[in-house]
Amino acid sequence: MIKRHFKDIYISKIVELLILHRTRQQDYILTKKKKMGAVASRIWGWPSFTSSRIIETKSGSVQGKTFIFEDGKEVEAYLGIPYGKPPVGELRFKKPEPADPWNDVMDCTQWGPRCPHEDMWIERLSMFVPKSEDCLRLNVFTPTWKHGLDQKNGFAVMVWIHGGGFAVHSAAHYGDYGICK
């Protein structure tokens, strides 16, 4: 029974690594959009992407990326937006304080750092996102809105908290492609 349990864990980690590898391939292809994005989109069915519009937040301006799928659907992704000051020193184990404002447009096309935790053995090989105590970041995904569209009742919002029991993984572990699709 114990051997079977470890075998199941081993197989699930291999599958996880393959999924993660596919996500990395997609990220690589997406970052090469100007050279091969349209070709990759047609061959593999992966989207191409362009820069999103600039959005104003209370702390400053952010710019993400817009995924463009073959069916014409567009999704904007803003990754790693800081929402709180780093929880270090006097701020450790306290309610987060708002992030310090910034003046320039923040590039929000890459995942923010993941919170420090003990990696599982397979994560040591597969995680590309650095760890930092400055990990209070928010990822926002939204359908591309038509400019000038006045939505009086607001827009639909989905809140997704990644798995891992606050002990393993980060949002980057699950990738942005699946959420956007």
Backbone as JSON, one array per atom type, in Angstrom:
{
  "sequence": "MIKRHFKDIYISKIVELLILHRTRQQDYILTKKKKMGAVASRIWGWPSFTSSRIIETKSGSVQGKTFIFEDGKEVEAYLGIPYGKPPVGELRFKKPEPADPWNDVMDCTQWGPRCPHEDMWIERLSMFVPKSEDCLRLNVFTPTWKHGLDQKNGFAVMVWIHGGGFAVHSAAHYGDYGICK",
  "N": [[0.82, -1.19, 0.0], [1.91, 1.27, 0.82], [3.97, 1.53, -1.06], [2.45, 1.81, -3.38], [1.21, 4.24, -2.86], [3.42, 6.04, -2.89], [4.17, 5.62, -5.52], [1.94, 6.68, -6.86], [2.17, 9.37, -6.08], [4.63, 9.98, -7.28], [4.01, 9.63, -10.02], [2.02, 11.59, -10.28], [3.57, 13.87, -9.86], [5.27, 13.8, -12.05], [3.43, 14.18, -14.13], [2.56, 16.73, -13.37], [4.96, 18.15, -13.76], [5.23, 17.87, -16.53], [3.0, 19.32, -17.39], [3.71, 21.81, -16.4], [6.02, 22.19, -17.93], [4.88, 22.41, -20.47], [3.5, 24.79, -20.09], [5.68, 26.52, -19.77], [6.77, 26.3, -22.32], [4.72, 27.52, -23.77], [4.83, 30.11, -22.66], [7.39, 30.84, -23.56], [7.05, 30.8, -26.33], [5.04, 32.7, -26.53], [6.41, 35.0, -25.71], [7.98, 35.45, -27.85], [6.46, 36.66, -29.8], [6.61, 38.68, -31.85], [8.34, 37.57, -33.67], [7.42, 34.95, -34.16], [4.82, 34.56, -33.28], [2.25, 34.55, -34.6], [2.52, 32.35, -36.29], [2.98, 30.26, -34.43], [0.56, 30.33, -33.09], [-1.2, 29.39, -35.01], [-0.16, 26.84, -35.62], [0.07, 25.38, -33.13], [-2.2, 26.12, -31.79], [-1.98, 27.9, -29.75], [-2.27, 31.08, -28.13], [-1.38, 34.32, -29.48], [0.25, 37.26, -28.2], [-0.1, 40.69, -27.23], [0.89, 43.95, -26.02], [-1.05, 45.14, -23.29], [-3.62, 47.59, -22.62], [-2.89, 50.58, -20.72], [-3.53, 50.71, -17.32], [-4.89, 52.58, -14.66], [-4.16, 52.49, -11.24], [-4.68, 52.81, -7.66], [-2.13, 53.02, -6.68], [-0.47, 53.47, -8.84], [0.31, 53.38, -12.41], [-0.25, 50.5, -14.49], [0.8, 48.03, -16.87], [-0.08, 45.25, -18.7], [-0.39, 42.19, -20.47], [-2.07, 41.25, -23.48], [-3.8, 38.46, -24.36], [-4.42, 36.92, -27.43], [-6.64, 34.91, -28.88], [-7.25, 32.27, -31.3], [-9.97, 32.14, -31.9], [-10.72, 34.73, -31.79], [-11.2, 35.79, -29.32], [-10.16, 37.92, -26.69], [-8.04, 38.39, -23.92], [-7.0, 40.19, -21.14], [-4.1, 40.25, -19.14], [-2.69, 41.02, -16.09], [0.08, 40.78, -14.3], [1.59, 40.19, -11.12], [1.05, 42.58, -9.64], [1.82, 44.84, -7.14], [0.22, 44.88, -3.99], [0.63, 45.43, -1.38], [2.94, 46.6, 1.14], [6.22, 45.13, 1.54], [6.15, 42.41, 3.81], [8.1, 42.64, 6.09], [10.44, 42.99, 8.85], [9.1, 45.31, 11.07], [6.6, 45.02, 9.97], [6.03, 42.36, 9.74], [3.85, 39.63, 10.15], [1.68, 41.27, 10.51], [-1.28, 43.16, 9.64], [-1.5, 43.76, 6.17], [-0.03, 46.7, 4.79], [-0.92, 49.31, 2.5], [0.61, 49.27, -0.76], [3.55, 51.14, -1.62], [3.26, 54.08, -3.61], [4.01, 54.37, -7.17], [5.7, 56.04, -9.89], [6.3, 55.64, -12.66], [5.06, 53.68, -15.47], [4.25, 50.48, -14.53], [5.63, 47.4, -15.5], [3.73, 44.69, -15.92], [3.87, 42.01, -16.87], [5.05, 39.7, -16.13], [5.23, 37.06, -13.68], [4.97, 37.88, -10.21], [7.28, 37.68, -7.4], [7.36, 34.57, -5.55], [6.12, 33.57, -2.34], [8.33, 32.78, 0.41], [8.89, 29.37, 1.08], [9.23, 25.9, 1.96], [10.36, 24.01, -0.67], [8.88, 21.33, -2.48], [10.44, 18.29, -3.55], [10.38, 18.03, -6.39], [9.69, 20.56, -7.22], [11.99, 22.01, -6.93], [13.34, 21.58, -9.22], [11.69, 22.6, -11.15], [10.51, 25.16, -10.75], [10.49, 28.46, -11.84], [10.13, 30.94, -10.88], [11.35, 33.4, -8.76], [11.87, 33.42, -5.15], [10.71, 35.57, -2.55], [10.35, 37.72, 0.27], [8.94, 39.91, -0.31], [6.25, 39.49, -1.48], [3.61, 40.14, -1.79], [1.5, 40.21, -4.02], [-0.73, 40.68, -6.77], [-2.63, 39.09, -9.28], [-4.36, 39.87, -12.17], [-6.95, 39.05, -14.34], [-8.81, 39.72, -17.19], [-11.56, 39.96, -19.49], [-11.03, 41.56, -22.63], [-12.21, 44.78, -22.81], [-14.5, 46.69, -24.71], [-13.54, 49.84, -25.89], [-14.87, 52.75, -24.43], [-17.14, 51.52, -23.59], [-19.78, 51.58, -21.41], [-20.34, 50.26, -18.44], [-22.71, 50.03, -16.26], [-23.32, 48.49, -14.01], [-20.95, 47.38, -13.27], [-18.39, 44.84, -13.74], [-18.12, 41.29, -14.19], [-16.45, 39.37, -11.69], [-13.95, 37.09, -10.79], [-12.55, 35.39, -8.13], [-9.67, 33.67, -7.48], [-7.92, 31.46, -5.55], [-4.88, 29.97, -5.4], [-4.03, 26.48, -5.05], [-2.28, 24.51, -2.54], [-2.22, 24.86, 0.13], [-1.1, 27.0, 1.57], [1.48, 26.24, 1.91], [2.96, 25.14, -0.18], [3.73, 25.76, -3.66], [2.76, 28.41, -6.0], [0.92, 31.07, -7.58], [2.0, 31.16, -10.12], [2.67, 28.56, -10.62], [0.49, 27.38, -11.76], [0.13, 28.68, -14.13], [-0.72, 31.16, -16.69], [-2.03, 30.82, -19.07], [-4.1, 28.81, -19.04], [-6.01, 29.98, -17.35], [-6.7, 32.22, -18.82], [-7.72, 31.09, -21.16]],
  "CA": [[0.0, 0.0, 0.0], [2.78, 2.44, 0.89], [4.65, 1.65, -2.35], [1.48, 2.33, -4.33], [1.03, 5.66, -2.54], [4.58, 6.77, -3.41], [4.11, 5.53, -6.98], [0.94, 7.65, -7.29], [2.75, 10.7, -5.9], [5.67, 10.12, -8.29], [3.34, 9.81, -11.31], [1.36, 12.9, -10.3], [4.6, 14.89, -9.98], [5.72, 13.78, -13.45], [2.37, 14.84, -14.9], [2.66, 18.14, -13.0], [6.14, 18.69, -14.41], [4.94, 17.97, -17.96], [2.09, 20.45, -17.56], [4.53, 22.99, -16.16], [6.89, 22.32, -19.09], [4.07, 22.93, -21.56], [3.26, 26.2, -19.79], [6.92, 27.25, -20.06], [6.87, 26.38, -23.78], [3.78, 28.54, -24.2], [5.38, 31.4, -22.27], [8.51, 31.12, -24.46], [6.51, 31.11, -27.65], [4.32, 33.96, -26.44], [7.34, 36.12, -25.62], [8.59, 35.62, -29.17], [5.35, 36.97, -30.67], [6.96, 39.46, -33.03], [9.03, 36.72, -34.63], [6.74, 33.71, -34.55], [3.55, 34.41, -32.56], [1.14, 34.17, -35.46], [2.77, 30.98, -36.75], [2.77, 29.36, -33.29], [-0.86, 30.3, -32.8], [-1.88, 28.53, -35.99], [0.34, 25.47, -35.57], [-0.22, 24.7, -31.87], [-3.43, 26.58, -31.19], [-1.68, 28.79, -28.62], [-2.54, 32.46, -28.51], [-0.29, 35.28, -29.52], [-0.13, 38.32, -27.29], [0.41, 42.04, -27.43], [0.8, 44.73, -24.79], [-2.41, 45.57, -22.96], [-3.7, 49.03, -22.38], [-2.37, 51.0, -19.42], [-4.61, 50.86, -16.34], [-4.53, 53.37, -13.48], [-4.54, 51.95, -9.93], [-4.44, 53.8, -6.6], [-0.69, 53.14, -6.44], [0.24, 53.87, -10.05], [-0.13, 52.78, -13.68], [0.26, 49.16, -14.81], [0.54, 47.52, -18.21], [0.09, 43.8, -18.76], [-0.36, 41.64, -21.83], [-3.37, 40.82, -23.99], [-3.78, 37.21, -25.11], [-5.34, 36.93, -28.57], [-6.87, 33.52, -29.26], [-7.66, 32.09, -32.69], [-11.41, 32.4, -32.06], [-10.93, 36.17, -31.7], [-11.34, 36.22, -27.92], [-8.99, 38.6, -26.13], [-8.02, 38.45, -22.46], [-5.88, 40.97, -20.61], [-3.5, 39.69, -17.93], [-1.79, 41.92, -15.36], [0.71, 39.86, -13.35], [2.53, 40.7, -10.13], [0.78, 43.95, -9.19], [1.98, 44.91, -5.68], [-0.91, 45.45, -3.27], [1.04, 45.74, -0.02], [4.38, 46.73, 1.42], [6.81, 43.84, 1.92], [5.91, 42.11, 5.23], [9.38, 42.37, 6.76], [10.7, 43.85, 10.0], [7.94, 45.67, 11.91], [5.35, 44.66, 9.28], [5.87, 40.91, 9.73], [2.69, 39.1, 10.87], [0.72, 42.36, 10.71], [-2.17, 43.42, 8.52], [-0.72, 44.43, 5.11], [-0.2, 48.13, 4.52], [-0.94, 49.52, 1.04], [1.91, 49.4, -1.45], [4.01, 52.51, -1.9], [2.94, 54.46, -5.0], [5.1, 54.47, -8.12], [5.45, 57.09, -10.88], [6.35, 55.12, -14.02], [4.16, 52.57, -15.78], [4.85, 49.22, -14.08], [5.51, 46.26, -16.4], [3.06, 43.59, -15.22], [3.76, 40.9, -17.82], [5.71, 38.54, -15.53], [4.77, 36.73, -12.33], [5.69, 38.45, -9.08], [7.98, 36.63, -6.64], [6.52, 33.72, -4.7], [6.47, 33.65, -0.92], [9.26, 31.73, 0.84], [8.39, 28.14, 1.69], [10.06, 24.74, 1.62], [9.94, 23.4, -1.93], [8.85, 19.88, -2.62], [11.65, 17.93, -4.31], [10.25, 18.25, -7.83], [9.64, 22.01, -7.45], [13.36, 22.54, -7.01], [13.76, 21.46, -10.61], [10.76, 23.15, -12.12], [10.01, 26.52, -10.52], [11.31, 29.5, -12.44], [9.8, 32.21, -10.23], [12.16, 33.54, -7.54], [11.19, 33.61, -3.87], [11.02, 36.81, -1.86], [9.35, 38.11, 1.26], [8.15, 40.94, -0.99], [5.44, 38.63, -2.34], [2.2, 40.54, -1.75], [1.23, 40.57, -5.42], [-2.05, 40.32, -7.27], [-2.72, 38.83, -10.72], [-5.7, 40.22, -12.62], [-7.28, 38.59, -15.69], [-10.1, 40.3, -17.56], [-11.82, 40.03, -20.93], [-10.75, 42.89, -23.17], [-13.44, 45.55, -22.92], [-14.57, 47.65, -25.82], [-13.3, 51.2, -25.41], [-16.07, 53.57, -24.39], [-18.27, 50.75, -23.08], [-20.16, 52.02, -20.06], [-20.97, 49.14, -17.73], [-23.21, 50.67, -15.05], [-23.34, 47.55, -12.88], [-19.63, 46.79, -13.09], [-18.06, 43.66, -14.53], [-18.0, 40.06, -13.41], [-15.14, 39.17, -11.07], [-13.71, 35.77, -10.22], [-11.39, 35.35, -7.25], [-9.13, 32.32, -7.44], [-6.76, 31.31, -4.67], [-4.23, 28.74, -5.84], [-3.88, 25.42, -4.06], [-0.98, 24.36, -1.9], [-2.39, 24.94, 1.57], [-0.17, 28.01, 2.11], [2.74, 25.56, 2.23], [3.7, 24.89, -1.41], [3.25, 26.35, -4.92], [2.41, 29.82, -6.14], [0.01, 31.23, -8.71], [2.76, 30.88, -11.34], [2.7, 27.11, -10.8], [-0.67, 26.99, -12.56], [0.23, 29.33, -15.43], [-1.74, 32.13, -17.05], [-2.73, 30.4, -20.29], [-5.34, 28.1, -18.72], [-6.98, 30.92, -16.8], [-7.16, 33.08, -19.92], [-8.48, 30.31, -22.14]],
  "C": [[0.87, 1.26, 0.0], [3.5, 2.64, -0.44], [3.71, 2.25, -3.39], [1.28, 3.83, -4.12], [2.19, 6.49, -3.1], [4.6, 6.74, -4.94], [3.11, 6.56, -7.52], [1.47, 9.08, -7.17], [3.78, 10.96, -7.0], [5.04, 10.4, -9.66], [2.69, 11.18, -11.37], [2.39, 14.02, -10.44], [5.16, 14.94, -11.4], [4.7, 14.48, -14.33], [2.41, 16.35, -14.64], [3.83, 18.81, -13.71], [5.91, 18.84, -15.91], [4.0, 19.14, -18.25], [2.86, 21.75, -17.41], [5.45, 23.25, -17.35], [6.11, 22.9, -20.27], [3.78, 24.41, -21.35], [4.5, 27.02, -20.11], [7.1, 27.38, -21.57], [5.95, 27.48, -24.3], [4.32, 29.92, -23.87], [6.52, 31.8, -23.21], [8.0, 31.55, -25.82], [5.79, 32.46, -27.61], [5.26, 35.15, -26.37], [8.03, 36.39, -26.95], [7.55, 36.02, -30.22], [5.75, 37.69, -31.95], [7.62, 38.6, -34.09], [8.17, 35.56, -35.1], [5.38, 33.52, -33.91], [2.41, 33.94, -33.44], [1.3, 32.74, -35.96], [2.49, 29.99, -35.63], [1.29, 29.23, -32.98], [-1.59, 29.37, -33.75], [-1.43, 27.07, -35.89], [-0.12, 24.76, -34.31], [-1.54, 25.12, -31.24], [-3.21, 27.46, -29.97], [-1.93, 30.22, -29.06], [-1.26, 33.25, -28.73], [-0.65, 36.34, -28.48], [0.54, 39.63, -27.66], [0.36, 42.74, -26.07], [-0.65, 45.13, -24.55], [-2.44, 47.09, -22.86], [-3.17, 49.34, -20.98], [-3.56, 51.3, -18.51], [-4.08, 51.66, -15.16], [-5.03, 52.66, -12.22], [-4.3, 53.06, -8.9], [-2.95, 54.03, -6.37], [0.09, 53.62, -7.65], [-0.31, 53.15, -11.28], [0.51, 51.42, -13.89], [-0.07, 48.82, -16.25], [0.86, 46.04, -18.22], [0.23, 43.33, -20.19], [-1.77, 41.19, -22.19], [-3.17, 39.55, -24.8], [-4.81, 37.31, -26.21], [-5.46, 35.5, -29.06], [-7.38, 33.45, -30.69], [-9.13, 32.39, -32.92], [-11.75, 33.88, -31.93], [-11.08, 36.69, -30.28], [-10.04, 36.85, -27.44], [-9.13, 38.68, -24.62], [-6.79, 39.23, -22.02], [-5.41, 40.34, -19.31], [-2.51, 40.7, -17.36], [-1.2, 41.1, -14.22], [1.63, 40.6, -12.38], [2.31, 42.14, -9.71], [0.93, 44.0, -7.67], [0.74, 45.53, -5.03], [-0.56, 45.8, -1.83], [2.54, 45.9, 0.09], [4.94, 45.37, 1.79], [6.64, 43.59, 3.42], [7.2, 41.71, 5.95], [9.54, 43.33, 7.93], [9.45, 44.06, 10.84], [6.62, 45.23, 11.27], [5.09, 43.15, 9.27], [4.7, 40.51, 10.64], [1.69, 40.19, 11.25], [-0.19, 42.44, 9.49], [-1.38, 44.17, 7.44], [-1.06, 45.92, 5.02], [-0.2, 48.31, 3.01], [0.46, 49.7, 0.47], [2.26, 50.87, -1.62], [3.68, 52.85, -3.35], [4.2, 54.52, -5.86], [4.7, 55.47, -9.21], [5.4, 56.57, -12.31], [5.29, 54.05, -14.22], [4.87, 51.27, -15.39], [4.58, 48.12, -15.1], [4.95, 45.08, -15.62], [2.81, 42.43, -16.18], [4.42, 39.63, -17.29], [5.15, 38.31, -14.13], [5.61, 37.46, -11.3], [6.38, 37.33, -8.32], [7.01, 35.83, -5.77], [7.02, 33.81, -3.27], [7.42, 32.53, -0.54], [8.52, 30.55, 1.48], [9.33, 27.01, 1.28], [9.51, 24.11, 0.34], [9.87, 21.9, -1.81], [9.99, 19.52, -3.57], [11.52, 18.23, -5.79], [10.21, 19.75, -8.16], [11.03, 22.61, -7.59], [13.87, 22.51, -8.44], [12.92, 22.31, -11.56], [10.36, 24.6, -11.91], [11.0, 27.56, -11.04], [11.08, 30.86, -11.78], [10.59, 32.33, -8.94], [11.29, 33.74, -6.3], [11.62, 34.95, -3.28], [9.96, 37.07, -0.81], [8.49, 39.25, 0.73], [7.24, 40.23, -1.99], [3.95, 38.99, -2.31], [1.83, 41.12, -3.11], [-0.13, 40.02, -5.83], [-1.96, 40.12, -8.78], [-4.16, 39.08, -11.14], [-5.86, 39.78, -14.07], [-8.66, 39.12, -16.02], [-10.31, 40.19, -19.07], [-11.5, 41.44, -21.41], [-12.08, 43.6, -23.39], [-13.36, 46.45, -24.13], [-14.37, 49.05, -25.24], [-14.6, 52.0, -25.48], [-17.28, 52.81, -23.87], [-18.56, 51.18, -21.65], [-20.94, 50.88, -19.4], [-21.43, 49.67, -16.38], [-23.17, 49.77, -13.83], [-22.0, 46.89, -12.64], [-19.45, 45.57, -13.98], [-17.96, 42.45, -13.62], [-16.57, 39.9, -12.9], [-15.07, 37.75, -10.55], [-12.47, 35.87, -9.36], [-10.94, 33.9, -7.17], [-7.89, 32.31, -6.57], [-6.14, 29.96, -5.0], [-4.13, 27.74, -4.69], [-2.49, 25.41, -3.46], [-1.03, 24.53, -0.4], [-1.46, 25.93, 2.25], [1.17, 27.39, 2.49], [3.59, 25.32, 0.99], [3.03, 25.64, -2.56], [3.09, 27.86, -4.84], [1.46, 29.91, -7.33], [0.71, 30.89, -10.02], [2.8, 29.39, -11.64], [1.58, 26.66, -11.74], [-0.71, 27.68, -13.92], [-0.91, 30.3, -15.7], [-2.57, 31.7, -18.25], [-4.08, 29.76, -19.99], [-6.41, 29.02, -18.17], [-7.55, 31.78, -17.92], [-8.04, 32.34, -20.91], [-9.87, 30.04, -21.61]]
}
